[in-house]
Structure formats: structure tokens, C-alpha cells
Tab-separated table of C-alpha atoms in Angstrom:
chain	number	residue	atom	x	y	z
A	22	MET	CA	-66.072	56.517	-32.595
A	23	ALA	CA	-65.007	55.104	-35.945
A	24	THR	CA	-61.728	53.253	-36.023
A	25	PRO	CA	-60.110	51.744	-39.121
A	26	THR	CA	-61.181	48.313	-37.947
A	27	ASN	CA	-64.892	48.944	-37.591
A	28	VAL	CA	-65.635	51.021	-40.712
A	29	ILE	CA	-67.457	49.082	-43.417
A	30	ARG	CA	-67.339	50.617	-46.888
A	31	ILE	CA	-70.588	50.305	-48.853
A	32	PRO	CA	-70.584	50.397	-52.651
A	33	LYS	CA	-72.949	52.699	-54.492
A	34	PRO	CA	-75.717	51.417	-56.764
A	35	SER	CA	-75.181	51.468	-60.497
A	36	ARG	CA	-76.133	54.728	-62.258
A	37	SER	CA	-78.467	52.689	-64.436
A	38	ALA	CA	-80.537	51.595	-61.422
A	39	PHE	CA	-82.643	54.763	-61.585
A	40	ASN	CA	-85.617	54.457	-63.920
A	41	MET	CA	-88.597	56.781	-63.574
A	42	GLU	CA	-90.033	55.301	-66.770
A	43	ARG	CA	-90.436	51.850	-65.221
A	44	PRO	CA	-94.038	50.830	-65.953
A	45	LEU	CA	-96.278	51.229	-62.932
A	46	ALA	CA	-97.784	47.818	-63.692
A	47	LYS	CA	-94.491	46.231	-62.620
A	48	ASN	CA	-94.900	47.305	-58.992
A	49	SER	CA	-98.079	46.165	-57.280
A	50	LEU	CA	-97.283	48.180	-54.160
A	51	LEU	CA	-97.070	51.498	-55.996
A	52	MET	CA	-100.132	50.606	-58.058
A	53	ASN	CA	-102.103	50.104	-54.882
A	54	GLN	CA	-100.776	53.273	-53.304
A	55	VAL	CA	-102.006	55.217	-56.337
A	56	LYS	CA	-105.321	53.375	-56.287
A	57	HIS	CA	-105.892	54.227	-52.643
A	58	LEU	CA	-105.113	57.875	-53.229
A	59	LEU	CA	-107.415	58.054	-56.246
A	60	GLU	CA	-110.198	56.673	-54.066
A	61	LEU	CA	-109.369	59.138	-51.334
A	62	GLU	CA	-109.274	62.055	-53.770
A	63	LYS	CA	-112.917	61.391	-54.662
A	64	THR	CA	-113.846	62.220	-51.061
A	65	LEU	CA	-112.078	65.593	-51.070
A	66	PRO	CA	-113.879	68.873	-51.736
A	67	PRO	CA	-113.627	69.754	-55.465
A	68	LYS	CA	-111.281	72.678	-54.783
A	69	GLN	CA	-108.735	70.401	-53.129
A	70	ARG	CA	-108.619	67.764	-55.870
A	71	THR	CA	-105.594	67.442	-58.153
A	72	GLY	CA	-107.564	66.972	-61.361
A	73	THR	CA	-105.156	64.240	-62.411
A	74	ASP	CA	-106.387	61.874	-65.120
A	75	PRO	CA	-105.831	58.368	-63.693
A	76	LYS	CA	-104.977	57.119	-67.186
A	77	SER	CA	-101.957	59.438	-67.226
A	78	ILE	CA	-100.373	57.592	-64.294
A	79	THR	CA	-98.517	54.880	-66.161
A	80	THR	CA	-94.929	55.044	-64.926
A	81	GLU	CA	-93.155	55.106	-61.608
A	82	GLY	CA	-92.278	58.756	-62.152
A	83	SER	CA	-95.846	59.811	-62.896
A	84	ALA	CA	-97.080	57.795	-59.921
A	85	ALA	CA	-94.582	59.561	-57.659
A	86	GLU	CA	-95.684	62.954	-58.956
A	87	TYR	CA	-99.328	62.152	-58.243
A	88	ILE	CA	-98.459	60.793	-54.786
A	89	ARG	CA	-96.527	63.997	-54.085
A	90	LYS	CA	-99.524	66.171	-54.981
A	91	MET	CA	-101.890	64.145	-52.830
A	92	THR	CA	-99.515	63.948	-49.880
A	93	ASP	CA	-99.007	67.699	-49.997
A	94	ILE	CA	-102.784	68.156	-49.904
A	95	LEU	CA	-103.211	65.767	-46.981
A	96	HIS	CA	-100.121	66.840	-45.147
A	97	PRO	CA	-99.267	70.440	-46.040
A	98	ARG	CA	-97.229	71.061	-42.898
A	99	VAL	CA	-94.688	68.401	-43.828
A	100	ALA	CA	-94.648	69.604	-47.421
A	101	LYS	CA	-93.360	72.931	-46.184
A	102	SER	CA	-91.202	72.002	-43.231
A	103	GLY	CA	-90.403	68.296	-43.278
A	104	GLY	CA	-92.413	67.671	-40.129
A	105	ARG	CA	-91.507	70.385	-37.667
B	9	MET	CA	-84.309	44.947	-15.372
B	10	SER	CA	-81.059	44.952	-17.362
B	11	ALA	CA	-78.839	48.019	-17.556
B	12	GLY	CA	-79.570	48.147	-21.285
B	13	LEU	CA	-83.293	48.328	-20.665
B	14	ASP	CA	-82.725	50.799	-17.864
B	15	ASN	CA	-80.936	53.118	-20.324
B	16	LEU	CA	-83.482	52.675	-23.108
B	17	LYS	CA	-85.327	55.855	-24.115
B	18	HIS	CA	-86.068	55.329	-27.800
B	19	VAL	CA	-87.312	52.496	-30.015
B	20	VAL	CA	-86.902	52.868	-33.780
B	21	VAL	CA	-88.381	50.434	-36.320
B	22	LEU	CA	-87.296	50.464	-39.962
B	23	MET	CA	-89.526	48.311	-42.134
B	24	MET	CA	-88.224	47.338	-45.562
B	25	GLU	CA	-90.085	45.602	-48.390
B	26	ASN	CA	-90.595	42.137	-49.792
B	27	ARG	CA	-87.564	39.927	-49.212
B	28	SER	CA	-87.465	36.573	-47.441
B	29	PHE	CA	-85.025	35.561	-44.711
B	30	ASP	CA	-83.238	32.955	-46.818
B	31	HIS	CA	-82.952	35.322	-49.807
B	32	MET	CA	-81.129	37.960	-47.739
B	33	LEU	CA	-79.535	36.147	-44.798
B	34	GLY	CA	-79.766	32.428	-45.601
B	35	ALA	CA	-76.108	32.258	-46.660
B	36	LEU	CA	-74.999	33.203	-43.145
B	37	LYS	CA	-75.580	29.628	-41.996
B	38	LYS	CA	-72.155	28.783	-43.438
B	39	GLN	CA	-70.580	31.406	-41.147
B	40	ASP	CA	-72.609	30.478	-38.085
B	41	PRO	CA	-74.526	27.188	-37.979
B	42	ARG	CA	-76.844	28.626	-35.318
B	43	ILE	CA	-78.410	30.811	-38.032
B	44	ASN	CA	-81.298	28.889	-39.583
B	45	GLY	CA	-80.365	29.610	-43.174
B	46	LEU	CA	-79.627	27.481	-46.197
B	47	THR	CA	-77.559	24.305	-46.492
B	48	GLY	CA	-77.445	24.719	-50.273
B	49	THR	CA	-79.443	21.577	-50.917
B	50	GLU	CA	-82.943	23.044	-50.588
B	51	SER	CA	-85.035	22.877	-53.732
B	52	ASN	CA	-88.488	23.199	-55.259
B	53	LEU	CA	-89.775	21.305	-58.278
B	54	ASP	CA	-90.271	23.437	-61.366
B	55	THR	CA	-93.172	22.910	-63.758
B	56	THR	CA	-91.237	20.198	-65.620
B	57	ASN	CA	-90.777	18.332	-62.313
B	58	GLU	CA	-87.043	19.079	-62.269
B	59	PRO	CA	-85.612	20.240	-58.932
B	60	ALA	CA	-84.634	23.911	-58.817
B	61	LYS	CA	-82.013	24.293	-56.096
B	62	VAL	CA	-81.198	27.383	-54.097
B	63	GLN	CA	-78.193	29.191	-55.572
B	64	PRO	CA	-76.168	32.244	-54.454
B	65	LEU	CA	-76.972	34.104	-57.665
B	66	ALA	CA	-79.359	36.846	-56.545
B	67	GLN	CA	-78.863	40.168	-58.329
B	68	PHE	CA	-79.470	43.676	-57.062
B	69	GLN	CA	-81.962	44.386	-59.848
B	70	SER	CA	-83.530	43.094	-63.089
B	71	GLN	CA	-83.880	39.512	-61.917
B	72	LEU	CA	-87.260	39.447	-60.145
B	73	ASP	CA	-89.187	40.995	-62.987
B	74	PRO	CA	-92.150	40.811	-62.911
B	75	ASP	CA	-92.670	41.476	-59.224
B	76	PRO	CA	-93.262	37.979	-57.763
B	77	ASP	CA	-96.884	37.497	-56.762
B	78	HIS	CA	-97.373	37.636	-53.006
B	79	HIS	CA	-101.102	37.953	-52.658
B	80	PHE	CA	-102.937	35.360	-50.601
B	81	PRO	CA	-103.665	32.802	-53.375
B	82	ALA	CA	-100.074	32.891	-54.668
B	83	VAL	CA	-98.606	32.550	-51.176
B	84	HIS	CA	-100.992	29.658	-50.545
B	85	LYS	CA	-99.499	27.935	-53.578
B	86	GLN	CA	-95.957	28.754	-52.467
B	87	LEU	CA	-96.611	27.239	-49.050
B	88	PHE	CA	-98.620	24.157	-49.967
B	89	ALA	CA	-97.602	23.406	-53.584
B	90	GLY	CA	-100.925	21.897	-54.503
B	91	ALA	CA	-100.946	19.577	-51.476
B	92	ALA	CA	-103.637	19.682	-48.830
B	93	GLY	CA	-103.789	23.102	-47.201
B	94	PRO	CA	-104.256	23.812	-43.529
B	95	PRO	CA	-104.325	22.204	-41.028
B	96	ALA	CA	-101.543	20.280	-42.805
B	97	ALA	CA	-98.120	21.897	-42.389
B	98	PRO	CA	-96.775	23.935	-45.304
B	99	THR	CA	-94.272	22.129	-47.554
B	100	MET	CA	-92.601	25.337	-48.838
B	101	GLY	CA	-92.516	23.552	-52.191
B	102	GLY	CA	-94.491	25.832	-54.512
B	103	PHE	CA	-92.378	28.960	-54.970
B	104	VAL	CA	-91.025	28.076	-58.422
B	105	GLN	CA	-94.367	26.925	-59.743
B	106	SER	CA	-96.032	30.053	-58.404
B	107	TYR	CA	-93.488	32.315	-60.118
B	108	TYR	CA	-93.889	30.327	-63.345
B	109	ASP	CA	-97.560	31.349	-63.388
B	110	GLN	CA	-96.551	34.930	-64.130
B	111	ARG	CA	-94.160	34.635	-67.094
B	112	LYS	CA	-94.579	30.998	-68.174
B	113	ASP	CA	-90.807	30.730	-68.468
B	114	VAL	CA	-89.331	27.707	-66.676
B	115	ASN	CA	-85.760	28.987	-66.450
B	116	HIS	CA	-86.885	32.379	-65.223
B	117	SER	CA	-89.162	30.841	-62.580
B	118	ARG	CA	-86.192	29.060	-60.995
B	119	GLN	CA	-84.654	32.418	-60.050
B	120	ILE	CA	-87.137	32.715	-57.185
B	121	MET	CA	-84.801	30.293	-55.353
B	122	PHE	CA	-81.744	32.569	-55.677
B	123	TYR	CA	-80.165	34.133	-52.601
B	124	PHE	CA	-77.473	36.709	-51.900
B	125	PRO	CA	-73.965	35.729	-50.840
B	126	PRO	CA	-73.119	37.736	-47.689
B	127	GLU	CA	-70.487	39.890	-49.394
B	128	LYS	CA	-73.159	41.381	-51.675
B	129	LEU	CA	-75.127	42.669	-48.666
B	130	PRO	CA	-72.441	44.134	-46.390
B	131	VAL	CA	-74.880	46.264	-44.388
B	132	LEU	CA	-77.561	43.708	-43.576
B	133	THR	CA	-75.166	40.832	-42.975
B	134	THR	CA	-72.795	42.948	-40.864
B	135	LEU	CA	-75.697	44.082	-38.703
B	136	ALA	CA	-76.978	40.503	-38.413
B	137	ARG	CA	-73.569	39.246	-37.311
B	138	SER	CA	-72.865	42.232	-35.029
B	139	TYR	CA	-76.156	42.361	-33.133
B	140	ALA	CA	-79.183	40.046	-32.774
B	141	VAL	CA	-80.660	38.166	-35.715
B	142	PHE	CA	-84.030	36.444	-35.335
B	143	ASN	CA	-84.324	32.927	-36.755
B	144	GLY	CA	-88.052	33.019	-36.160
B	145	TRP	CA	-89.482	36.377	-37.189
B	146	PHE	CA	-92.409	35.776	-39.549
B	147	SER	CA	-94.633	38.097	-41.511
B	148	SER	CA	-98.017	38.287	-39.837
B	149	ILE	CA	-100.136	37.045	-42.742
B	150	PRO	CA	-99.397	34.865	-45.793
B	151	GLY	CA	-100.219	37.836	-47.988
B	152	PRO	CA	-99.090	41.233	-49.268
B	153	THR	CA	-97.755	44.494	-47.851
B	154	ILE	CA	-100.642	46.471	-46.431
B	155	CYS	CA	-102.206	43.797	-44.237
B	156	ASN	CA	-98.765	42.875	-42.925
B	157	ARG	CA	-97.769	46.465	-42.194
B	158	ALA	CA	-101.112	46.887	-40.416
B	159	PHE	CA	-99.911	44.403	-37.802
B	160	ALA	CA	-96.900	46.631	-37.150
B	161	HIS	CA	-99.121	49.690	-36.711
B	162	TYR	CA	-102.238	48.241	-35.059
B	163	GLY	CA	-101.329	44.707	-33.929
B	164	THR	CA	-103.946	43.374	-36.344
B	165	SER	CA	-105.198	43.882	-39.894
B	166	PHE	CA	-108.832	43.924	-38.772
B	167	GLY	CA	-109.623	40.871	-40.878
B	168	GLN	CA	-107.936	42.092	-44.065
B	169	VAL	CA	-105.722	39.717	-46.067
B	170	GLY	CA	-105.013	42.015	-48.989
B	171	MET	CA	-104.134	45.567	-49.954
B	172	ASN	CA	-107.285	47.242	-48.664
B	173	LEU	CA	-106.354	50.342	-46.680
B	174	PHE	CA	-109.810	51.234	-45.535
B	175	TYR	CA	-110.528	49.972	-42.053
B	176	PRO	CA	-113.863	51.476	-40.995
B	177	LYS	CA	-114.732	51.475	-37.297
B	178	THR	CA	-111.498	49.848	-36.222
B	179	PRO	CA	-111.812	48.547	-32.652
B	180	PHE	CA	-108.150	49.006	-31.693
B	181	LEU	CA	-106.012	52.143	-31.687
B	182	SER	CA	-102.779	52.349	-33.625
B	183	ILE	CA	-99.625	52.299	-31.530
B	184	TYR	CA	-99.179	55.988	-32.426
B	185	ASP	CA	-102.612	56.951	-31.099
B	186	ARG	CA	-101.959	54.986	-27.928
B	187	MET	CA	-98.661	56.771	-27.408
B	188	LEU	CA	-100.162	60.208	-27.979
B	189	LYS	CA	-103.066	59.523	-25.639
B	190	ALA	CA	-100.577	58.600	-22.927
B	191	GLY	CA	-98.577	61.787	-23.438
B	192	LYS	CA	-95.665	59.993	-25.098
B	193	THR	CA	-93.904	61.137	-28.267
B	194	THR	CA	-94.008	59.255	-31.551
B	195	LYS	CA	-93.307	59.869	-35.240
B	196	LEU	CA	-93.834	57.998	-38.466
B	197	TYR	CA	-91.089	59.153	-40.818
B	198	TYR	CA	-91.697	58.721	-44.536
B	199	TYR	CA	-89.031	59.443	-47.126
B	200	ASP	CA	-90.572	62.460	-48.851
B	201	SER	CA	-93.900	63.602	-50.266
B	202	ALA	CA	-93.434	61.727	-53.542
B	203	SER	CA	-92.796	58.462	-51.720
B	204	SER	CA	-95.197	59.179	-48.872
B	205	THR	CA	-96.476	56.493	-46.528
B	206	MET	CA	-98.354	53.249	-46.890
B	207	GLU	CA	-100.661	54.439	-44.137
B	208	ILE	CA	-102.201	57.300	-46.097
B	209	VAL	CA	-105.856	56.830	-45.384
B	210	ASN	CA	-105.924	55.783	-41.787
B	211	LEU	CA	-103.132	57.743	-40.233
B	212	LEU	CA	-102.027	60.474	-42.603
B	213	LYS	CA	-105.601	61.656	-42.965
B	214	ASN	CA	-106.506	61.353	-39.302
B	215	GLN	CA	-103.239	61.890	-37.455
B	216	PRO	CA	-101.112	64.199	-39.645
B	217	LYS	CA	-99.156	65.484	-36.665
B	218	ILE	CA	-97.349	62.191	-36.190
B	219	PHE	CA	-95.721	62.321	-39.621
B	220	ALA	CA	-92.351	63.683	-40.626
B	221	THR	CA	-89.813	62.981	-43.365
B	222	TYR	CA	-86.491	61.172	-43.656
B	223	PRO	CA	-84.422	64.399	-43.601
B	224	GLN	CA	-86.225	65.267	-40.382
B	225	PHE	CA	-85.300	61.857	-38.941
B	226	LEU	CA	-81.639	62.548	-39.659
B	227	GLU	CA	-81.954	65.990	-38.096
B	228	ASP	CA	-83.811	64.649	-35.050
B	229	CYS	CA	-81.017	62.118	-34.542
B	230	ARG	CA	-78.331	64.777	-34.909
B	231	ARG	CA	-80.053	67.050	-32.391
B	232	GLY	CA	-80.922	64.225	-30.018
B	233	GLU	CA	-84.629	64.925	-30.391
B	234	LEU	CA	-85.859	61.527	-31.473
B	235	PRO	CA	-89.311	60.702	-30.074
B	236	ASP	CA	-89.943	57.776	-27.760
B	237	TYR	CA	-91.097	55.612	-30.667
B	238	SER	CA	-90.241	56.083	-34.351
B	239	PHE	CA	-91.303	54.095	-37.403
B	240	VAL	CA	-89.301	54.723	-40.585
B	241	GLU	CA	-90.437	54.005	-44.146
B	242	PRO	CA	-88.009	53.796	-47.094
B	243	ASN	CA	-88.381	55.488	-50.476
B	244	TYR	CA	-90.937	53.535	-52.497
B	245	SER	CA	-90.201	54.960	-55.969
B	246	ASP	CA	-87.589	56.311	-58.365
B	247	HIS	CA	-88.451	59.997	-58.670
B	248	LEU	CA	-87.016	63.491	-58.807
B	249	GLY	CA	-86.495	65.214	-55.480
B	250	ASP	CA	-87.414	68.777	-54.640
B	251	GLY	CA	-84.059	69.987	-55.929
B	252	GLY	CA	-84.409	68.036	-59.160
B	253	GLY	CA	-81.933	65.323	-58.190
B	254	GLU	CA	-82.536	61.622	-58.698
B	255	GLU	CA	-84.071	59.887	-55.667
B	256	LEU	CA	-83.500	56.163	-56.056
B	257	ALA	CA	-86.073	53.838	-54.491
B	258	SER	CA	-84.613	52.301	-51.345
B	259	ASP	CA	-87.397	49.938	-50.280
B	260	GLN	CA	-85.799	46.848	-51.930
B	261	HIS	CA	-89.204	45.931	-53.354
B	262	PRO	CA	-88.553	44.002	-56.583
B	263	ASP	CA	-87.436	45.309	-59.033
B	264	HIS	CA	-85.891	48.189	-57.074
B	265	ASP	CA	-82.165	48.187	-56.474
B	266	VAL	CA	-81.183	46.232	-53.365
B	267	GLN	CA	-77.944	48.187	-52.921
B	268	ALA	CA	-79.910	51.424	-52.573
B	269	GLY	CA	-81.779	49.792	-49.701
B	270	GLU	CA	-78.492	48.759	-48.125
B	271	ILE	CA	-77.386	52.390	-48.093
B	272	PHE	CA	-80.718	53.495	-46.648
B	273	ILE	CA	-80.466	50.980	-43.811
B	274	ALA	CA	-76.880	52.109	-43.203
B	275	SER	CA	-77.978	55.754	-43.086
B	276	ILE	CA	-80.617	55.060	-40.426
B	277	TYR	CA	-78.125	53.046	-38.386
B	278	ASN	CA	-75.351	55.629	-38.737
B	279	ALA	CA	-77.674	58.487	-37.752
B	280	ILE	CA	-78.321	56.775	-34.418
B	281	ARG	CA	-74.817	55.385	-34.053
B	282	GLN	CA	-73.086	58.732	-34.523
B	283	ASN	CA	-74.894	60.483	-31.645
B	284	PRO	CA	-73.342	58.938	-28.528
B	285	ASP	CA	-76.264	59.779	-26.240
B	286	LEU	CA	-78.755	58.387	-28.718
B	287	TRP	CA	-76.671	55.308	-29.422
B	288	LYS	CA	-76.664	54.147	-25.828
B	289	SER	CA	-80.369	54.856	-25.329
B	290	THR	CA	-81.912	53.503	-28.553
B	291	ALA	CA	-82.951	50.087	-29.847
B	292	LEU	CA	-83.275	49.846	-33.646
B	293	LEU	CA	-85.243	47.017	-35.232
B	294	VAL	CA	-84.758	46.430	-38.969
B	295	ALA	CA	-87.476	44.131	-40.327
B	296	TYR	CA	-89.060	43.295	-43.690
B	297	ASP	CA	-92.824	43.451	-44.087
B	298	GLU	CA	-93.218	40.211	-46.038
B	299	HIS	CA	-91.308	37.813	-48.267
B	300	GLY	CA	-92.421	39.201	-51.624
B	301	GLY	CA	-93.029	35.748	-53.114
B	302	ILE	CA	-89.357	34.774	-52.672
B	303	TYR	CA	-88.304	31.365	-51.337
B	304	ASP	CA	-87.768	30.576	-47.667
B	305	HIS	CA	-87.332	27.054	-46.345
B	306	VAL	CA	-88.977	27.381	-42.894
B	307	PRO	CA	-92.685	26.482	-42.707
B	308	PRO	CA	-94.596	29.287	-40.978
B	309	PRO	CA	-96.094	28.061	-37.702
B	310	ALA	CA	-99.621	28.295	-36.382
B	311	CYS	CA	-100.500	31.125	-34.037
B	312	LEU	CA	-103.371	32.297	-31.891
B	313	ALA	CA	-106.448	33.219	-33.956
B	314	ASP	CA	-107.025	36.958	-34.188
B	315	GLY	CA	-110.781	37.003	-33.733
B	316	PHE	CA	-111.471	37.813	-37.369
B	317	THR	CA	-112.252	35.489	-40.277
B	318	ALA	CA	-111.488	36.230	-43.919
B	319	THR	CA	-114.040	34.604	-46.206
B	320	GLU	CA	-113.276	32.414	-49.200
B	321	GLN	CA	-114.006	35.455	-51.336
B	322	ASP	CA	-111.475	37.499	-49.350
B	323	THR	CA	-108.699	34.916	-49.582
B	324	GLY	CA	-109.319	34.117	-53.241
B	325	VAL	CA	-108.560	30.453	-52.574
B	326	PRO	CA	-111.445	28.037	-53.258
B	327	GLY	CA	-112.626	26.406	-50.038
B	328	GLN	CA	-110.173	28.409	-47.944
B	329	THR	CA	-111.280	30.769	-45.239
B	330	PHE	CA	-108.634	32.268	-42.965
B	331	ALA	CA	-108.893	32.782	-39.213
B	332	PHE	CA	-105.567	34.611	-38.886
B	333	ASP	CA	-104.342	31.582	-36.983
B	334	ARG	CA	-101.084	30.961	-38.860
B	335	LEU	CA	-98.219	33.232	-39.799
B	336	GLY	CA	-96.825	34.311	-43.148
B	337	VAL	CA	-93.407	33.525	-44.614
B	338	ARG	CA	-90.285	34.237	-42.557
B	339	VAL	CA	-88.530	37.572	-43.067
B	340	PRO	CA	-85.209	39.118	-42.010
B	341	ALA	CA	-85.303	40.902	-38.654
B	342	ILE	CA	-82.347	42.321	-36.728
B	343	LEU	CA	-82.344	44.083	-33.354
B	344	ILE	CA	-79.528	46.608	-32.966
B	345	SER	CA	-78.177	48.194	-29.790
B	346	PRO	CA	-74.766	48.438	-28.112
B	347	TRP	CA	-76.373	46.541	-25.236
B	348	ILE	CA	-76.786	43.409	-27.352
B	349	PRO	CA	-73.960	40.864	-27.205
B	350	LYS	CA	-72.128	40.437	-30.500
B	351	ALA	CA	-73.437	37.700	-32.833
B	352	THR	CA	-76.609	37.018	-30.886
B	353	VAL	CA	-78.869	34.502	-32.639
B	354	ILE	CA	-82.445	34.186	-31.388
B	355	PRO	CA	-83.578	30.623	-32.089
B	356	GLY	CA	-86.870	30.026	-33.861
B	357	THR	CA	-88.900	27.007	-34.904
B	358	GLU	CA	-85.750	24.892	-35.348
B	359	ASP	CA	-85.399	24.801	-31.561
B	360	PRO	CA	-88.566	23.347	-30.026
B	361	VAL	CA	-87.282	23.997	-26.504
B	362	ASN	CA	-85.774	27.491	-26.612
B	363	GLY	CA	-87.161	28.818	-29.885
B	364	ARG	CA	-89.085	32.099	-29.842
B	365	ILE	CA	-91.554	33.096	-32.542
B	366	PHE	CA	-92.005	36.750	-33.430
B	367	GLU	CA	-94.246	38.508	-35.922
B	368	HIS	CA	-95.082	42.141	-36.685
B	369	ALA	CA	-97.602	42.321	-33.819
B	370	SER	CA	-94.494	41.990	-31.639
B	371	ILE	CA	-93.702	45.606	-32.581
B	372	PRO	CA	-96.711	47.366	-31.000
B	373	ALA	CA	-96.618	44.766	-28.214
B	374	THR	CA	-93.022	45.709	-27.402
B	375	VAL	CA	-93.564	49.466	-27.680
B	376	THR	CA	-96.692	49.231	-25.534
B	377	LYS	CA	-94.927	47.202	-22.877
B	378	GLN	CA	-91.963	49.577	-22.784
B	379	PHE	CA	-93.744	52.916	-22.829
B	380	LEU	CA	-97.324	52.293	-21.759
B	381	GLY	CA	-97.249	49.287	-19.444
B	382	THR	CA	-100.522	47.478	-18.945
B	383	TYR	CA	-102.833	48.155	-21.880
B	384	ASN	CA	-105.691	45.780	-22.469
B	385	ASP	CA	-107.515	47.122	-25.493
B	386	ARG	CA	-105.476	45.228	-28.052
B	387	SER	CA	-106.016	42.439	-30.574
B	388	PRO	CA	-105.662	38.814	-29.439
B	389	ARG	CA	-102.619	38.452	-31.709
B	390	GLU	CA	-100.867	41.450	-30.193
B	391	LYS	CA	-101.616	40.315	-26.656
B	392	ALA	CA	-100.081	36.939	-27.492
B	393	ALA	CA	-97.078	38.353	-29.369
B	394	LEU	CA	-93.633	38.012	-27.821
B	395	THR	CA	-91.713	41.198	-27.046
B	396	PHE	CA	-88.004	41.628	-27.696
B	397	LEU	CA	-86.412	44.217	-25.428
B	398	ASP	CA	-85.338	41.527	-22.958
B	399	LEU	CA	-82.480	40.964	-25.438
B	400	LEU	CA	-80.746	44.082	-24.113
B	401	SER	CA	-78.065	43.024	-21.663
B	402	ASP	CA	-76.249	44.563	-18.694
B	403	THR	CA	-73.096	45.314	-20.668
B	404	MET	CA	-72.637	48.115	-23.178
B	405	ARG	CA	-70.178	47.152	-25.880
B	406	PRO	CA	-67.216	49.452	-26.562
B	407	ASP	CA	-67.384	51.757	-29.527
B	408	ALA	CA	-64.683	49.953	-31.485
B	409	ASP	CA	-66.722	46.769	-31.286
B	410	CYS	CA	-69.685	48.309	-33.139
B	411	PRO	CA	-69.464	48.875	-36.907
B	412	VAL	CA	-69.893	52.179	-38.755
B	413	PHE	CA	-70.818	52.321	-42.439
B	414	ASN	CA	-69.083	54.523	-44.974
B	415	PHE	CA	-71.224	55.091	-48.045
B	416	ALA	CA	-70.112	58.603	-49.026
């Protein structure tokens, strides 16, 4: 399938590209994703809620952690199996 | 029907984030004048009335910070630059002035005109030159992510021009619901739980069975178990994975690293490419949801109204309602299959005779046509949208003619 003439080598991103501490305010898409989930969480039964303080979600890393908790609540089958 | 279409069993759509056509692919015009990219002379006036020209100086990261505004009022300014709005044609002259509004730094605002030289984007430019690149694929709305992605899922945004995810009493089914009702298979693959999907409320809550993750996509490709229709979402955040390793955002949304997105695109392509049965029976579309506030030189055309009207309050632009009767800014879109002749260029607005205009409603329109046939209960925009599988030809290209990416 791959021959020397059709293989394209792709460089890796810089190690410094990763930044979980990037302020959430710098990414309107993530901010909105968190906002939507916070709204959705209010509609869940109290036992299912994460109890996360919205004010604690200030960085990309903390946003991702909150999104993970909510996705696992909404979609527990994927959380365990990846979708099978 | 072409042999390529006859062999087609799977359609896969990968939707990336927030980059304009010229920013990513505009430099390819120098390699192939049929590609409606940049001549190098395009410019916008900055806030001191000096021209800011396009330059091949785009960086992978740390340049578009803050995230360029791409909500309806900002895009309105980018398109019309203070001149009369619709029905007048967009001037594409307000990108620099719009970006200036955010940081009040003239030199910084000029960076919104920067574009990538092809050698910095080996994956996207190789795919564009190896398969079919669309000169005229536009975002569906001159606005942000969610309403544009809605067109890819539903063929409409139900009158939304912003980031509102809540669509009560929607009159049209998502493409996934349509497929399931017809007994077809479909999956929406998100990266992982921490990245999740941009369709949380409507689909994840109501149709959890259609979702799976990126590792599952790779496994489904390896095992030859890809569904009829797949939609793939990149990783939207830098976060730690389940094993504690660093998961770098791959969506290319500013200010995320563009190279990480290149590798993600390559991984989706390779996963299909490396299963011979899948390769000959799959069409992969790589498209960007919207331009992210970044310069493009092609004025978005008018389109059929969608039957909804956003109010002045919705648009945020004084005196400006919106009937969903014109498209958003042009974005990169590439159709990939061994049945597509090498270096295919689909003309757009630059060719009044042969040009074809696509938008994200073309995605559910194409999937519906291919897998469901006649289906009337769709938005006016989706019914009017062009489909793209006619680009598959009668001849399958030899393996050695199709690239493979090595990113190990």
C-alpha cells in the first residue's frame, strides 16, 4: 500500500503547545460548551448532578474535567466502552 | 451511476473548527491557478487606513490570541466593513478592523490577514491536491460554530444565528434520526468524554446510542465495521486522558495548535486508507465549520431563504434581521476517495457558468440522497443544497497514486 513515493511525513507539534492552564475565556467555543452543560445539569435529578461550582471552571483543563463528568452522566455506556 | 458510486458503502464527514479557505488553502493558487486562492495582493484597511496585505506568515499557535470574534455582528463587520449591508454584496473589507476591536492593537489586528504557506500544512494541502478541493464551499451562516454545525446535522439551524443549543420542537429530524428510522447505521464519533460533542443537548441526551469515541472509530475502521454514515469531531481541549497522558486539542480552533489538527486529519484518513475494503467503498469529506473571523477574499453568495427569520435582537446588528438567505464565509472542504481524479478542483463563484456552491446543508442532503432516497421532510435550504457524490468517477486510482501519512 505505502511506497516510498507516496508516504508524507508529518512533523509533531511542539511540546509547549499543550496548556491545560489556558484561560477558558480565551476560547468562546469551550465557554459555550460549559455553559450549555451547566444549564443542562440544572434539569437533572439532584442525585445525578456533579455539584461543580461554576466559578471553579476557569481554565481549559477544568472545563475539560467538568465536560468529562457531564458526558459520563449523559452517556455512561461510552464512558465504559467507547461506544460498543 | 459511476463505478465509484456503485462501490460506495460509507460516507464519513470530519468537521474541523474555525479556519477560512484562504487562511489554510489560499496559497495553493500559485501551484494551480484553478484554485480560487490568493494572488498576494489582497488587502483590508486597518484602523489607520493603511492597507494590510495578506502574507504567508500564519503560525501554528499564539498568533490569533484572543480568539477572533466570529459572532453575527463581528462577521457582519468583516463582510461589509461599515458599508451598506444586504442586499449589497459583501466587500470582505472589514476583517482587520473587526479584529482590532478586540485588542485595540493595530499591528496585531493585521495578523488576521495571514495565511499558511502549503509546506506548513502538508496534510491538508496534500489532500487538496490529491483529491477534490471545493472552491465554493461556504459556511451556512455568517456566524459562529453551533448554528453552522446544526446545518451539518439537521440541514438548518431552526432560526438560530448564535451558540444556542436548545432547539425546542424542531420540525426536522437530524440526519442520524432519519438514518436510524430507515434501518441504516450511523455514528457520531467524539474524541473522548472530556472533549465530548457540540451536540450535547439535542443528540447526546436524546440519541445516546449513536455516539462513540475516536478510539472506537479507529477500531471500526480496522475491523471494517464503519456504519453507513459517520460524523467525526476533533478534540476540543487540552486535557489529560484516561491514562494520565496529555491529549492535545486537535480542532484547530484558535489558539489551539494547527499541527495537532493536521495529525488528527491524517489519522482519520489513514484509518480509512489502510483498510483496502474500506478505502474503495468510502468517501471522506473534510470540512471546517466556519471561518473563525479569519480573512477570506470571496464574497459569500445569496441562497434560498430557510423559512426562518432571526430578529434584530437575535442578530445583534441594528436594523438587521436575517432570513437565512445568504451564506457565511468560505471554508476549506476536501472530498477524498480513490475514485476521485487527482487534483480535482470544483469551481465556485469565480465561474458563473460551471461554478457549484456548497454549504453544510449539502452534508445531510448528500447522505439522504445516497442512503435514503426521496425524503421530503427537510428544510428549504437542505432541499436546495447541492450534493457531492457525483464527483466519484468510474476509475479507481492505483494505490501508489494515493498518499499515506506518517506521523509516528
